[in-house]
Coordinates of C-alpha atoms and ligand atoms in Angstrom, one line a residue:
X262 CA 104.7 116.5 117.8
X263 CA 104.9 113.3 116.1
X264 CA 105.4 109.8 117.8
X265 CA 107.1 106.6 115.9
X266 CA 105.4 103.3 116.5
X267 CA 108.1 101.0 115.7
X268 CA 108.3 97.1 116.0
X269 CA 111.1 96.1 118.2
X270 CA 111.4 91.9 117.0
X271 CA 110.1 90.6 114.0
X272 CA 107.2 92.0 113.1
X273 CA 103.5 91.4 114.5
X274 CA 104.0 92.3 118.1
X275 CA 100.4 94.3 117.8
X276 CA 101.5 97.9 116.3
X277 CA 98.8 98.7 114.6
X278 CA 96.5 97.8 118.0
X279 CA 98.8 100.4 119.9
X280 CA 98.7 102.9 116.7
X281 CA 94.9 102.4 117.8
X282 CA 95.4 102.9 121.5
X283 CA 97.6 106.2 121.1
X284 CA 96.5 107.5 117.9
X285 CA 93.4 109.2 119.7
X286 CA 95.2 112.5 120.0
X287 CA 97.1 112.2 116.3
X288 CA 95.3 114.1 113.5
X289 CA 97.3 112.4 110.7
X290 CA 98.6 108.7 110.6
X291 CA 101.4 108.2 108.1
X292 CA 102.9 104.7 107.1
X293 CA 107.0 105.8 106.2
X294 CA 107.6 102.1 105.0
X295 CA 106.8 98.9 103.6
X296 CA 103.9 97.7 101.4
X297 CA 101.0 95.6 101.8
X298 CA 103.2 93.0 103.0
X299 CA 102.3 94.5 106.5
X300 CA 99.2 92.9 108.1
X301 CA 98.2 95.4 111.3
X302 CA 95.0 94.6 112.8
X303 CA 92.6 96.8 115.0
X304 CA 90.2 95.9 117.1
X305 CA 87.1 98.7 117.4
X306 CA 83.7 98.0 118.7
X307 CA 84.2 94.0 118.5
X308 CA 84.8 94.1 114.6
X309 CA 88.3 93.2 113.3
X310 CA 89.9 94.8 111.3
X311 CA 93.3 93.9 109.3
X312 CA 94.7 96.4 107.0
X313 CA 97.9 95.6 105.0
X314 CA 98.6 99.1 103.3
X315 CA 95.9 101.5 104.2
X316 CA 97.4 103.2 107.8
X317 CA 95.5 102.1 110.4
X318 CA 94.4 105.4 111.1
X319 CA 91.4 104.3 108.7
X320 CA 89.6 103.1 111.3
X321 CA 88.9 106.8 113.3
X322 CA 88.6 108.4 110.6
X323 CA 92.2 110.4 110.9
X324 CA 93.7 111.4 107.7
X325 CA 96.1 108.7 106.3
X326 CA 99.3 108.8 104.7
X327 CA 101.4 106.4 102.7
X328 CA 104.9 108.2 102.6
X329 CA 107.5 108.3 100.1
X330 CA 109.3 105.1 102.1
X331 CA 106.3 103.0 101.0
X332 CA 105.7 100.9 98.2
X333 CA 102.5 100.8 96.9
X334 CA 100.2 98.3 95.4
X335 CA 97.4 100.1 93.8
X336 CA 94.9 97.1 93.6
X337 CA 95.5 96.3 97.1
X338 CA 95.5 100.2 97.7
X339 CA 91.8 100.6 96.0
X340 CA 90.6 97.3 97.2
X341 CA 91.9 97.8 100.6
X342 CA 89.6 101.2 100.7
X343 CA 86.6 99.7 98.7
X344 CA 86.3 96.9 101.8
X345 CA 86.5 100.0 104.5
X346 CA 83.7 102.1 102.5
X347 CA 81.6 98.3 102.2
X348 CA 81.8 98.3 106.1
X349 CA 80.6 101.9 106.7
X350 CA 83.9 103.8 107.0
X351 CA 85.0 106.5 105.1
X352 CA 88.7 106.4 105.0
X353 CA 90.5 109.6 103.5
X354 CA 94.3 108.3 102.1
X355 CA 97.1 110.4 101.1
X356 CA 99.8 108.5 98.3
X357 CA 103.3 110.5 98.3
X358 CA 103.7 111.3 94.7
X359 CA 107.6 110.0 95.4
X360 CA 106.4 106.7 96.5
X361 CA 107.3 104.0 94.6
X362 CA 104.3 101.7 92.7
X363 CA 104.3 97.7 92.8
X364 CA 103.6 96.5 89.5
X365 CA 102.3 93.1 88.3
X366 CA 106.0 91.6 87.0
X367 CA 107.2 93.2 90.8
X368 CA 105.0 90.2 92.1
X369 CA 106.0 87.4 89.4
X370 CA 109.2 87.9 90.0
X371 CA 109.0 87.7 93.9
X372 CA 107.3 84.4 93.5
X373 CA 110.1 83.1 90.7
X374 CA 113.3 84.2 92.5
X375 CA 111.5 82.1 96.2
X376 CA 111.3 78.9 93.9
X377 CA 114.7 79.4 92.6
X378 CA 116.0 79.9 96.5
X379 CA 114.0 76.7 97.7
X380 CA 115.6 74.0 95.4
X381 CA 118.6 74.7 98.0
X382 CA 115.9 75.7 101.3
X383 CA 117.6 79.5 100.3
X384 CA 113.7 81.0 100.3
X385 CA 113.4 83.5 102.6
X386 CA 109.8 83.4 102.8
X387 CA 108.7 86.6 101.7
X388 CA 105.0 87.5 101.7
X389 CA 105.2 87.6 97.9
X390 CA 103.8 90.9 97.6
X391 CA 106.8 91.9 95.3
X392 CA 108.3 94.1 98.0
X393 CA 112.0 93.4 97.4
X394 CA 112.0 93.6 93.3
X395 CA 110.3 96.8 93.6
X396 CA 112.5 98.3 95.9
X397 CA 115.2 97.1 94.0
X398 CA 114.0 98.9 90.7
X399 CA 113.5 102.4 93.0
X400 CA 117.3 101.8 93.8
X401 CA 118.3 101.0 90.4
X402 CA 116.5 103.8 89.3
X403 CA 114.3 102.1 87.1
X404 CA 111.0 102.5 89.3
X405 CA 107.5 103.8 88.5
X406 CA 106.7 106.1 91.3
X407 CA 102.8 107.5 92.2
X408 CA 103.7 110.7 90.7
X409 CA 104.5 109.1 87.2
X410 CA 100.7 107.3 87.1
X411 CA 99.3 110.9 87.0
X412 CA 101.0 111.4 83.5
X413 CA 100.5 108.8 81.0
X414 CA 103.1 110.0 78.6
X415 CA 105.9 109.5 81.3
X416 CA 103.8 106.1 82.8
X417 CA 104.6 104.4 79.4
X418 CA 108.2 105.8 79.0
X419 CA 109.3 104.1 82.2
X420 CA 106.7 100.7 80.9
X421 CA 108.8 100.9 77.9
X422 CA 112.0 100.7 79.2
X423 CA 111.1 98.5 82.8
X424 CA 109.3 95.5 81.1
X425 CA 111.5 94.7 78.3
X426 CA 114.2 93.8 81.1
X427 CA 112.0 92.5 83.4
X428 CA 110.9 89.9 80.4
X429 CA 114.2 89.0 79.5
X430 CA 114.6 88.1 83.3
X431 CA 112.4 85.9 83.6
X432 CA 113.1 84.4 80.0
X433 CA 116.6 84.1 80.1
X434 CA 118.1 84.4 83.4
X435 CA 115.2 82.4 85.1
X436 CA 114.3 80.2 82.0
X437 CA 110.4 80.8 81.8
X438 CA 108.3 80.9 78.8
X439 CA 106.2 83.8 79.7
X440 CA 103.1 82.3 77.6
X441 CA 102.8 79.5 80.3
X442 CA 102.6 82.1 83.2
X443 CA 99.5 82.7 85.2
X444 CA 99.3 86.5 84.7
X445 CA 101.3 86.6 81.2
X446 CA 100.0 90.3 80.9
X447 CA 102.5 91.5 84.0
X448 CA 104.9 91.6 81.2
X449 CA 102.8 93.3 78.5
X450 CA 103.5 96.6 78.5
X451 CA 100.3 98.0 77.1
X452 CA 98.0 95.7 79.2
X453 CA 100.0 97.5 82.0
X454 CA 99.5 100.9 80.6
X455 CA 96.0 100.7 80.8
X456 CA 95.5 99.2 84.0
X457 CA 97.7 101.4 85.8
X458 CA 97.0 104.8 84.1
X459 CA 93.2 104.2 85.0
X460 CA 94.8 103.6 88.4
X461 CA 96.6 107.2 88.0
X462 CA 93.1 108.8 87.0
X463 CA 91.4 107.7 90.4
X464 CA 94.4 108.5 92.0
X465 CA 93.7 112.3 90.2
X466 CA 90.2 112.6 90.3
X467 CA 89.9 111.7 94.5
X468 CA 92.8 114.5 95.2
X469 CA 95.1 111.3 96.8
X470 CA 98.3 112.2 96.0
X471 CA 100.4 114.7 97.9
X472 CA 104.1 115.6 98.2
X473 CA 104.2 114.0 101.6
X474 CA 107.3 115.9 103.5
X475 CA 106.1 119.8 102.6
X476 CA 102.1 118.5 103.4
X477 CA 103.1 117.1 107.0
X478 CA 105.4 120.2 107.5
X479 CA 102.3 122.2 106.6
X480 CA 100.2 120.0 109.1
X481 CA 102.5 120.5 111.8
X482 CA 103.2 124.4 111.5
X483 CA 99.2 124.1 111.8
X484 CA 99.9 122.6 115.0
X485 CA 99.1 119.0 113.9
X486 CA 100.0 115.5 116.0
X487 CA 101.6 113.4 113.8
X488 CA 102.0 109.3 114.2
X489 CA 104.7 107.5 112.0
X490 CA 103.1 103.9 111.9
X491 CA 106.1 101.1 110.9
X492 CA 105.6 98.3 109.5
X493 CA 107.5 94.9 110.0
X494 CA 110.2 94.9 112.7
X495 CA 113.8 95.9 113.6
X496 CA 114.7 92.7 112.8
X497 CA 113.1 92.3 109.1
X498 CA 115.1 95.7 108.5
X499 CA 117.3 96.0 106.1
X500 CA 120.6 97.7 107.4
X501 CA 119.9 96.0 111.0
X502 CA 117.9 93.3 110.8
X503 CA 119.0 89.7 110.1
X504 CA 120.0 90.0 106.6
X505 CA 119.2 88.0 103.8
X506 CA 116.1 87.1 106.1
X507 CA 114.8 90.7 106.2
X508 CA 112.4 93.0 104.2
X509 CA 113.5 95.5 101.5
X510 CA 113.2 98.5 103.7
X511 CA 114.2 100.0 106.9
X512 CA 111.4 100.0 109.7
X513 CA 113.9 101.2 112.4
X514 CA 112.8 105.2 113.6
X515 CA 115.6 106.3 111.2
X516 CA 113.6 105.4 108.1
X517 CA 110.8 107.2 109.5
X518 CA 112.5 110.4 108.1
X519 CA 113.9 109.2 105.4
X520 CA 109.8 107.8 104.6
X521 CA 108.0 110.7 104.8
X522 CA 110.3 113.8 104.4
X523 CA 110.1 115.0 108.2
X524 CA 113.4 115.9 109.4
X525 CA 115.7 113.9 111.7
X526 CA 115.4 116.9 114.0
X527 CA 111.0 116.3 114.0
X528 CA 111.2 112.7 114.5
X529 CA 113.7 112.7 117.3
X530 CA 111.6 115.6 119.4
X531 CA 109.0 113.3 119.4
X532 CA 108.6 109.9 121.1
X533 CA 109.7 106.8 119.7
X534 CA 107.9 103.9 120.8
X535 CA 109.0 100.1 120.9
X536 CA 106.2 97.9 120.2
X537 CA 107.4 94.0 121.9
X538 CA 105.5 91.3 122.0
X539 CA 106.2 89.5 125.5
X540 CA 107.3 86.2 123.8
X541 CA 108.7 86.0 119.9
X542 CA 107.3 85.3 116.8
X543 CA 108.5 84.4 113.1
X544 CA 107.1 84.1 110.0
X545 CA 110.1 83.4 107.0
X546 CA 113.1 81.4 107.4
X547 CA 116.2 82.8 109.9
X548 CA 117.4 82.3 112.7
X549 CA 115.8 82.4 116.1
X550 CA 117.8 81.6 119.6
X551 CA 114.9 81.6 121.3
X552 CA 112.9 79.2 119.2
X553 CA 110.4 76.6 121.2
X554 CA 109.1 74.7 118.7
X555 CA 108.2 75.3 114.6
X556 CA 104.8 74.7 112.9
X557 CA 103.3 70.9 114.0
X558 CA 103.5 68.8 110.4
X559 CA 106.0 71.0 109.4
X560 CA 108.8 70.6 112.0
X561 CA 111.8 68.2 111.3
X562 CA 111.6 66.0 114.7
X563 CA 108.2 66.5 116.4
X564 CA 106.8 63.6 116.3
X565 CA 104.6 64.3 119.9
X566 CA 106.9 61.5 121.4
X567 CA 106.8 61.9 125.4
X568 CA 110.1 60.6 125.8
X569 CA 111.4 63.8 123.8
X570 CA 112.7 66.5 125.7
X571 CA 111.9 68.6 122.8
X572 CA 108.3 67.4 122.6
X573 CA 107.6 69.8 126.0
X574 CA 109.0 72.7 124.0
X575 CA 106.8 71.9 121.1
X576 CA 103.6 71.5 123.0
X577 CA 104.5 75.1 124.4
X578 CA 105.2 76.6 121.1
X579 CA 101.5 75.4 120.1
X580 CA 99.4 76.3 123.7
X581 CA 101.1 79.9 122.9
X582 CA 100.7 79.8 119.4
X583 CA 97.0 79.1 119.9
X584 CA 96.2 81.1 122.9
X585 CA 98.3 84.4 121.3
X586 CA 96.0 83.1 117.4
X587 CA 99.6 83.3 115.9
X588 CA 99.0 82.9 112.3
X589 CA 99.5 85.6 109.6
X590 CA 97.5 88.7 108.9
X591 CA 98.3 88.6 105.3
X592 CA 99.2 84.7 104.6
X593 CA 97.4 82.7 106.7
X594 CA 101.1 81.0 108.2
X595 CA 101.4 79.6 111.3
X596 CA 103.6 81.6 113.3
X597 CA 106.9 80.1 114.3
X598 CA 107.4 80.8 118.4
X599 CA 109.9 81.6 120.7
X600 CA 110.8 82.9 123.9
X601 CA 111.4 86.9 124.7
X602 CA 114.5 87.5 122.9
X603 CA 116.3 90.3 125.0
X604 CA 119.3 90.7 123.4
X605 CA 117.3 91.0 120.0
X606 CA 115.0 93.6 121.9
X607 CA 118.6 95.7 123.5
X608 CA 119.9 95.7 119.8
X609 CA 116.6 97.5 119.1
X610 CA 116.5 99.6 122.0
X611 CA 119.7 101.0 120.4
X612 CA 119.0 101.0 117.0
X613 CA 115.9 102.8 117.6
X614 CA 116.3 104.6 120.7
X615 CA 113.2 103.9 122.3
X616 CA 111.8 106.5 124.7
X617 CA 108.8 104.3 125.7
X618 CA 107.2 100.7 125.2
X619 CA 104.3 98.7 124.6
X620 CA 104.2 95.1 125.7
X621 CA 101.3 93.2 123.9
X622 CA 100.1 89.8 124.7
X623 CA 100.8 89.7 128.2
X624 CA 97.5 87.8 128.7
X625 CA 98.9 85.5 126.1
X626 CA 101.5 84.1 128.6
X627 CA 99.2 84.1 131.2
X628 CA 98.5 80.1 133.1
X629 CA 101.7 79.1 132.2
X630 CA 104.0 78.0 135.8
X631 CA 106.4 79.8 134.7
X632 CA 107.7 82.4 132.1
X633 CA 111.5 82.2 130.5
X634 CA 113.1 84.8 128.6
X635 CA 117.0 84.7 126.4
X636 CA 118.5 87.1 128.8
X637 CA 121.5 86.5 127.3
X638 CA 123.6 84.7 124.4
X639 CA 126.4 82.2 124.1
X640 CA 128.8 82.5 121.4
X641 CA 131.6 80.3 121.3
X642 CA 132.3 80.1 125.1
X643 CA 131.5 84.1 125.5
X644 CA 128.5 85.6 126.7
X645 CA 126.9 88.2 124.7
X646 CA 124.4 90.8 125.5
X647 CA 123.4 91.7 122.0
X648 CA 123.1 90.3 118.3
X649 CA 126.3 89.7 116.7
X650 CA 126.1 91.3 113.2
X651 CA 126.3 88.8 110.7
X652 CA 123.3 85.8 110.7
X653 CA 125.7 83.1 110.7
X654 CA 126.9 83.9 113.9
X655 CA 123.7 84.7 115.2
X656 CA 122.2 81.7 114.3
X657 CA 125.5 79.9 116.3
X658 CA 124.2 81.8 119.6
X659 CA 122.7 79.9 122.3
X660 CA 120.1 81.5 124.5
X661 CA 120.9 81.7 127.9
X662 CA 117.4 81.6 129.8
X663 CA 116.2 83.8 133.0
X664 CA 113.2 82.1 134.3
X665 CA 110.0 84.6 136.0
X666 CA 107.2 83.3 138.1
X667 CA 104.2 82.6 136.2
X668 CA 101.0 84.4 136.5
X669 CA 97.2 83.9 136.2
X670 CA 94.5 84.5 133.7
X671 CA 92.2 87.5 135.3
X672 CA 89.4 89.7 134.1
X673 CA 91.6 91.8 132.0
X674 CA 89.3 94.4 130.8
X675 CA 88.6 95.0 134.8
X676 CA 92.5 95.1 135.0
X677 CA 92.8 97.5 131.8
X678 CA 89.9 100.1 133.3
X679 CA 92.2 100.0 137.2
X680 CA 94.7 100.1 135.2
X681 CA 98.8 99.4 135.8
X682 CA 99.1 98.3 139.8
X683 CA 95.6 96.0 138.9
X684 CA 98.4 93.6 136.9
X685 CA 99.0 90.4 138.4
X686 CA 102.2 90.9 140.5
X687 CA 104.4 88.5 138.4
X688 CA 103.6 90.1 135.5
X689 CA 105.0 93.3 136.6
X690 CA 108.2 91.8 137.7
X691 CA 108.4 90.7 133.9
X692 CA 107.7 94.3 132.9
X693 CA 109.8 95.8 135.2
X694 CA 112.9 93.6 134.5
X695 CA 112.4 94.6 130.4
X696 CA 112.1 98.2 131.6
X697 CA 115.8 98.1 133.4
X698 CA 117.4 96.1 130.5
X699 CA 115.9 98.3 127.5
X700 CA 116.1 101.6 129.8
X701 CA 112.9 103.1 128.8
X702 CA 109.8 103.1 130.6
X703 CA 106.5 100.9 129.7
X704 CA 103.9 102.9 128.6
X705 CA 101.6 100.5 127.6
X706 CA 100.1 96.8 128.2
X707 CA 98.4 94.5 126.0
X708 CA 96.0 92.7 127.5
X709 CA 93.8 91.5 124.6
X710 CA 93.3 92.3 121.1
X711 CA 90.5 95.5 121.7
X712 CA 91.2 98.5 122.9
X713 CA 89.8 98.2 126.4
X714 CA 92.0 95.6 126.7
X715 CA 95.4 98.3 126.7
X716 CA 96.6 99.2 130.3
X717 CA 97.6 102.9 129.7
X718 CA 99.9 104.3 131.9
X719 CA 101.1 107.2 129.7
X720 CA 100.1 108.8 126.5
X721 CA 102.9 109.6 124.6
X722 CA 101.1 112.9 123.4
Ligands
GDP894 P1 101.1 94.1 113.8 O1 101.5 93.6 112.4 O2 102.3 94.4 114.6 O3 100.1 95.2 113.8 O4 100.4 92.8 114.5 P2 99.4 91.8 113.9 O5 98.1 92.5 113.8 O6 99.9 91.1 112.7 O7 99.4 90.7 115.0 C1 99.0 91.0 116.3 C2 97.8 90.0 116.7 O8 97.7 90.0 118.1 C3 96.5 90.6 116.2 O9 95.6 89.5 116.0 C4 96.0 91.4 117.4 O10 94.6 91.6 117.5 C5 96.5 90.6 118.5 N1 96.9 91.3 119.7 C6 97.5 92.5 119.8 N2 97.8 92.8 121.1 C7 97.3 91.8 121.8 C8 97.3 91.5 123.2 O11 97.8 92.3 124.0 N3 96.8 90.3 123.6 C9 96.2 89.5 122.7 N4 95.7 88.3 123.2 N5 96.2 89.7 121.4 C10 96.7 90.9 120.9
IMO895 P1 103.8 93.5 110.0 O1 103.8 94.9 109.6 C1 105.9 89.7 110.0 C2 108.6 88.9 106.7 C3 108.3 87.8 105.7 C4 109.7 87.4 105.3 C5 110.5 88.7 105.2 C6 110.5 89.4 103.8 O2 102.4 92.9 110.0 O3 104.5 93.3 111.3 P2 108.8 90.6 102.3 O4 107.5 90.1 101.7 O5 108.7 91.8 103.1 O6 109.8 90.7 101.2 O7 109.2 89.4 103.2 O8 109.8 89.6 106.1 N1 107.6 89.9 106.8 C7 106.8 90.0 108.0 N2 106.8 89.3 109.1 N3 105.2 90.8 109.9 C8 105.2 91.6 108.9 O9 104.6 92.8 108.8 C9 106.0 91.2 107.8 N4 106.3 91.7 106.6 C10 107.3 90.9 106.0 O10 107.6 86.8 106.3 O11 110.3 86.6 106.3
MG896 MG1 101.2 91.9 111.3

């Protein structure tokens, strides 16, 4: 069977911790989305570790997938599982021969188009990875893909007719001189060529690449568990998230079929499980009705004044911010924090069609008097349940707050071996209230980043 780990805000709400906790019983962990713009980390035997491409099935040694959805970096890719052999591990990665390859001018171009945005505060803060230029070239049909690294004569046909435009962008649309670049050789077409065909030869000579929907068809005739690990959130997707302010690609459960090559049919007999974080987080511009307080030094109007009704706000959004260490995997941002969202969370109930969750940080929350969540919105004078579809209006919706009793700090490794009843009391009237609202039981709570620190209460396998 397979089961979907999908993230039900806006990324970061501790996936690749569950993919951890549940992928125990999954012989093959496959990645359907995404680059290494994700930053999962997983917590095993008191080391950390934060992956941003490689699945983070790495860590238990279960074979690893990057599916077709993915986009893939190949320094990062290489790099990635250069650290994991440094630190004793011996990862074994699979690369879909369909997925699609980030190249160097992907990256430049990322950067350039994020300038151009914030002379007007436009940018949407990507992780500059060059995740939306290459997904742009796979659907203008002008990408590289794995496959095409494995044969050099093809590699330099699609070199030859990708970087003459991508120069000419960046020359005359975007007005650069590309002598004065940084990396001027991400627009040199041989320099490219021999990077990136070496890359195809390692790819060749350690067996990586595979036609990712007939090999996990193979592996699950053979009677193989699957887990489809997304990246990013049901908010960053494209088609449902908050769009411009979203990623390239489509995190919801939908694109794990359309990632990997496993039917709709596979994917929906399995579970699909919601990964939410028990308050919000942000990194990138957009909206966010729930918002306490942005980044101290960064915030228009925090000035730590007393008098300030927003000052409270702000000095919550930095005790969670510091208690729940919310700054990026991959960039090192602080977090921008917020309140449980639930209308965001209902939207992705539906979107997704949750059959289970996994609430992380619940210790996070923990010593504050009391706990509020947006049950609801207010858009011009009419209550709303879910997002409205376009940004603009969400952005014009005012959180309507529930407020839950507060609970203690505890020994939550004692409370993660008792497991579920061992919760403070308060804390399960929280869970309980997201489990009526989202219809679909909680099968999971995060109690702290490691593993012993999951209350189980079902394994999805
Ligand atoms: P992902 O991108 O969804 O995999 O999440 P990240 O790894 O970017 O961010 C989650 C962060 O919270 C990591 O530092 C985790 O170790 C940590 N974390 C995950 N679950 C919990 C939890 O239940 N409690 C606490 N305190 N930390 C958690
Ligand atoms: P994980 O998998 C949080 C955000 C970026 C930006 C927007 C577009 O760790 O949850 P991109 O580089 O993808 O073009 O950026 O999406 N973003 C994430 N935010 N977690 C992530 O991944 C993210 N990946 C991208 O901050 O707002
Ligand atoms: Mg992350």
């Amino acid at each position: 069977m397979t089961v979907t780990i999908v993230g039900s805000q806006l990324g970061d709400e501790g996936k690749g911790g569950i993919v951890d906790v549940f992928g125990d019983d999954a012989d093959v962990v496959v990645r359907y989305q995404g680059g290494d713009n994700a930053g999962h980390t997983v917590v095993h035997e008191g080391e950390e570790y934060k992956l941003s491409l490689v699945p983070s099935g790495a860590i238990r040694g279960k074979v690893n997938v990057l599916g077709n959805g993915c986009v893939v970096n190949p320094r990062t890719l290489f790099d990635e599982i250069d650290a994991l052999r440094e630190r004793g591990l011996d990862p074994d990665v699979r690369v879909a021969e369909r997925a699609h390859v980030i190249l160097p001018y992907h990256r430049l171009l990322d950067g350039i188009e994020e300038e151009v945005k914030s002379e007007d505060d436009d940018e949407i803060g990507t992780t500059g990875r060059g995740i939306g230029p290459t997904y742009e070239d796979k659907a203008g049909r002008r990408g590289v893909r794995v496959g095409d690294l494995l044969d050099a004569e093809v590699l330099r046909e699609r070199l030859e007719y990708a970087v003459p435009q991508k120069r000419a962008l960046v020359e005359d649309v975007f007005g650069l001189d590309v002598a004065d670049l940084d990396d001027p050789d991400a627009l040199d077409v041989d320099a490219l060529y021999d990077e990136f065909s070496e890359y195809g030869e390692r790819l060749a000579a350690e067996g990586m690449t595979v036609n990712a929907g007939s090999y996990l068809a193979e592996r699950m005739a053979d009677g193989a568990n699957v887990m489809l690990e997304g990246a990013q959130g049901t908010i960053l997707d494209i088609d449902h998230g908050n769009y411009p302010y979203v990623t390239s690609s489509n995190p919801t459960a939908g694109g794990a079929c359309t990632g990997t090559g496993l039917s709709p049919g596979v994917v929906g007999d399995g579970e699909v499980i919601g990964i939410v974080k028990a308050y919000l987080s942000r990194v990138g511009s957009g909206p966010m009705p729930t918002e306490l307080g942005g980044v101290p030094g960064d915030t228009p109007g925090y000035d730590g004044d007393p008098e300030d009704p927003q000052t409270e706000r702000e000095e919550l959004a930095v005790y969670i911010r510091d208690e729940g260490h919310e700054y990026g995997t991959v960039t090192g941002r602080p977090r921008r924090v917020g309140w449980l969202d639930v209308p965001m969370l209902r939207h992705a109930a539906r979107a997704n069609g949750f059959t289970g969750l996994a609430v992380n940080h619940v210790d996070t929350l923990a010593g504050l008097d009391e706990v509020k969540v947006g049950h609801t919105y207010t858009l011009d004078g009419e209550e709303l349940r879910t997002m409205p579809a376009t940004t603009e209006q969400w952005g014009e919706c005012e959180a309507n707050l529930r407020t839950f009793d507060g609970w203690e700090a505890t020994d939550w490794a004692a409370v993660a071996a008792e497991g579920y009843d061992a919760l403070p009391e308060n804390a399960r009237t929280y869970l309980e209230y997201l489990e009526a609202e989202l219809d679909a039981p909680v099968y999971a709570v995060g109690v702290g980043p490691g593993r012993s620190e999951t209350v189980v209460r079902e394994n999805p396998f």
